Every structure is written in C-alpha cells, then in structure tokens.
JSON list of C-alpha atoms in Angstrom, two decimals:
[
{"chain": "A", "resi": 1166, "resn": "UNK", "atom": "CA", "xyz": [61.57, 99.71, 189.98]},
{"chain": "A", "resi": 1167, "resn": "UNK", "atom": "CA", "xyz": [61.31, 96.61, 189.57]},
{"chain": "A", "resi": 1168, "resn": "UNK", "atom": "CA", "xyz": [59.73, 94.79, 192.94]},
{"chain": "A", "resi": 1169, "resn": "UNK", "atom": "CA", "xyz": [62.16, 91.51, 192.68]},
{"chain": "A", "resi": 1170, "resn": "UNK", "atom": "CA", "xyz": [64.81, 94.67, 193.50]},
{"chain": "A", "resi": 1171, "resn": "UNK", "atom": "CA", "xyz": [63.09, 96.09, 196.43]},
{"chain": "A", "resi": 1172, "resn": "UNK", "atom": "CA", "xyz": [63.72, 94.32, 200.03]},
{"chain": "A", "resi": 1173, "resn": "UNK", "atom": "CA", "xyz": [60.68, 92.29, 202.44]},
{"chain": "A", "resi": 1174, "resn": "UNK", "atom": "CA", "xyz": [58.37, 94.99, 203.47]},
{"chain": "A", "resi": 1175, "resn": "UNK", "atom": "CA", "xyz": [59.14, 97.55, 201.30]},
{"chain": "A", "resi": 1176, "resn": "UNK", "atom": "CA", "xyz": [56.89, 99.00, 197.94]},
{"chain": "A", "resi": 1177, "resn": "UNK", "atom": "CA", "xyz": [57.80, 101.72, 195.66]},
{"chain": "A", "resi": 1178, "resn": "UNK", "atom": "CA", "xyz": [55.28, 104.37, 195.24]},
{"chain": "A", "resi": 1179, "resn": "UNK", "atom": "CA", "xyz": [54.74, 107.05, 193.78]},
{"chain": "A", "resi": 1180, "resn": "UNK", "atom": "CA", "xyz": [56.25, 111.41, 194.59]},
{"chain": "A", "resi": 1181, "resn": "UNK", "atom": "CA", "xyz": [53.30, 113.47, 196.05]},
{"chain": "A", "resi": 1182, "resn": "UNK", "atom": "CA", "xyz": [53.81, 116.98, 195.82]},
{"chain": "A", "resi": 1183, "resn": "UNK", "atom": "CA", "xyz": [55.46, 117.63, 198.61]},
{"chain": "A", "resi": 1184, "resn": "UNK", "atom": "CA", "xyz": [58.01, 114.57, 198.19]},
{"chain": "A", "resi": 1185, "resn": "UNK", "atom": "CA", "xyz": [58.31, 116.63, 194.47]},
{"chain": "A", "resi": 1186, "resn": "UNK", "atom": "CA", "xyz": [59.19, 120.13, 196.31]},
{"chain": "A", "resi": 1187, "resn": "UNK", "atom": "CA", "xyz": [61.48, 118.65, 199.38]},
{"chain": "A", "resi": 1188, "resn": "UNK", "atom": "CA", "xyz": [63.33, 117.78, 196.57]},
{"chain": "A", "resi": 1189, "resn": "UNK", "atom": "CA", "xyz": [63.79, 120.45, 194.83]},
{"chain": "A", "resi": 1190, "resn": "UNK", "atom": "CA", "xyz": [64.47, 122.39, 198.09]},
{"chain": "A", "resi": 1191, "resn": "UNK", "atom": "CA", "xyz": [67.55, 119.82, 198.07]},
{"chain": "A", "resi": 1192, "resn": "UNK", "atom": "CA", "xyz": [69.08, 119.85, 195.82]},
{"chain": "A", "resi": 1193, "resn": "UNK", "atom": "CA", "xyz": [68.85, 123.29, 195.16]},
{"chain": "A", "resi": 1194, "resn": "UNK", "atom": "CA", "xyz": [70.80, 124.01, 198.71]},
{"chain": "A", "resi": 1195, "resn": "UNK", "atom": "CA", "xyz": [73.41, 120.77, 196.95]},
{"chain": "A", "resi": 1196, "resn": "UNK", "atom": "CA", "xyz": [73.77, 122.47, 193.21]},
{"chain": "A", "resi": 1197, "resn": "UNK", "atom": "CA", "xyz": [74.23, 125.94, 195.05]},
{"chain": "A", "resi": 1198, "resn": "UNK", "atom": "CA", "xyz": [77.51, 124.16, 197.15]},
{"chain": "A", "resi": 1199, "resn": "UNK", "atom": "CA", "xyz": [78.99, 123.35, 193.97]},
{"chain": "A", "resi": 1200, "resn": "UNK", "atom": "CA", "xyz": [77.83, 126.12, 191.75]},
{"chain": "A", "resi": 1201, "resn": "UNK", "atom": "CA", "xyz": [75.66, 123.09, 189.32]},
{"chain": "A", "resi": 1202, "resn": "UNK", "atom": "CA", "xyz": [72.18, 123.31, 187.95]},
{"chain": "A", "resi": 1203, "resn": "UNK", "atom": "CA", "xyz": [69.71, 121.72, 190.29]},
{"chain": "A", "resi": 1204, "resn": "UNK", "atom": "CA", "xyz": [67.44, 121.46, 187.73]},
{"chain": "A", "resi": 1205, "resn": "UNK", "atom": "CA", "xyz": [68.73, 118.17, 185.96]},
{"chain": "A", "resi": 1206, "resn": "UNK", "atom": "CA", "xyz": [68.90, 117.02, 189.84]},
{"chain": "A", "resi": 1207, "resn": "UNK", "atom": "CA", "xyz": [65.21, 117.42, 190.31]},
{"chain": "A", "resi": 1208, "resn": "UNK", "atom": "CA", "xyz": [63.63, 117.22, 187.11]},
{"chain": "A", "resi": 1209, "resn": "UNK", "atom": "CA", "xyz": [64.50, 113.76, 187.53]},
{"chain": "A", "resi": 1210, "resn": "UNK", "atom": "CA", "xyz": [62.86, 110.40, 187.89]},
{"chain": "A", "resi": 1211, "resn": "UNK", "atom": "CA", "xyz": [62.39, 108.67, 192.20]},
{"chain": "A", "resi": 1212, "resn": "UNK", "atom": "CA", "xyz": [61.68, 106.19, 192.80]},
{"chain": "A", "resi": 1213, "resn": "UNK", "atom": "CA", "xyz": [59.55, 106.95, 197.05]},
{"chain": "A", "resi": 1214, "resn": "UNK", "atom": "CA", "xyz": [59.99, 103.49, 198.52]},
{"chain": "A", "resi": 1215, "resn": "UNK", "atom": "CA", "xyz": [58.17, 103.42, 202.01]},
{"chain": "A", "resi": 1216, "resn": "UNK", "atom": "CA", "xyz": [56.74, 99.73, 203.75]},
{"chain": "A", "resi": 1217, "resn": "UNK", "atom": "CA", "xyz": [54.13, 98.00, 203.56]},
{"chain": "A", "resi": 1218, "resn": "UNK", "atom": "CA", "xyz": [53.17, 98.51, 206.46]},
{"chain": "A", "resi": 1219, "resn": "UNK", "atom": "CA", "xyz": [54.00, 100.19, 209.84]},
{"chain": "A", "resi": 1220, "resn": "UNK", "atom": "CA", "xyz": [55.60, 97.15, 210.96]},
{"chain": "A", "resi": 1221, "resn": "UNK", "atom": "CA", "xyz": [56.86, 95.38, 208.29]},
{"chain": "A", "resi": 1222, "resn": "UNK", "atom": "CA", "xyz": [59.07, 92.31, 209.77]},
{"chain": "A", "resi": 1223, "resn": "UNK", "atom": "CA", "xyz": [56.77, 91.36, 212.53]},
{"chain": "A", "resi": 1224, "resn": "UNK", "atom": "CA", "xyz": [55.88, 88.48, 211.21]},
{"chain": "A", "resi": 1225, "resn": "UNK", "atom": "CA", "xyz": [59.46, 87.88, 210.87]},
{"chain": "A", "resi": 1226, "resn": "UNK", "atom": "CA", "xyz": [60.38, 87.73, 214.06]},
{"chain": "A", "resi": 1227, "resn": "UNK", "atom": "CA", "xyz": [57.14, 87.22, 216.38]},
{"chain": "A", "resi": 1228, "resn": "UNK", "atom": "CA", "xyz": [54.11, 84.81, 216.82]},
{"chain": "A", "resi": 1229, "resn": "UNK", "atom": "CA", "xyz": [52.46, 87.84, 215.71]}
]
C-alpha cells in the first residue's frame, strides 16, 4: 500500500499468523450467513495498518 494513502501517524505492516487466523475465522463466520465460499475472501491480500507509536498524534496537540 502506498504511504500516501495512509493517514498521519499510521504505517502498513505485514500480517502476523494470528491476524491471518482471525481473518479466516471471521470470513468463515460471515460466509456461513450468506452461503458463500470463504476461501476467496481469506486468501485475498490484506494490509494491516497500525499506529506508528502509542501516541501518534501527541506532537500535533501538545508541546511534547
């Protein structure tokens, strides 16, 4: 994902195995409601977006 599409204070990272497992579980549940195959969904490419720090906007609103 291009950084230009991310907001200030955010960065894109690779998914961890736990993220992939959560996506698989949630798409399987979602798909069961609609009777569709979950595999094309959970095998799609996902991007994890996380804050760059625990206080990504601190410098915008404080004198820190």
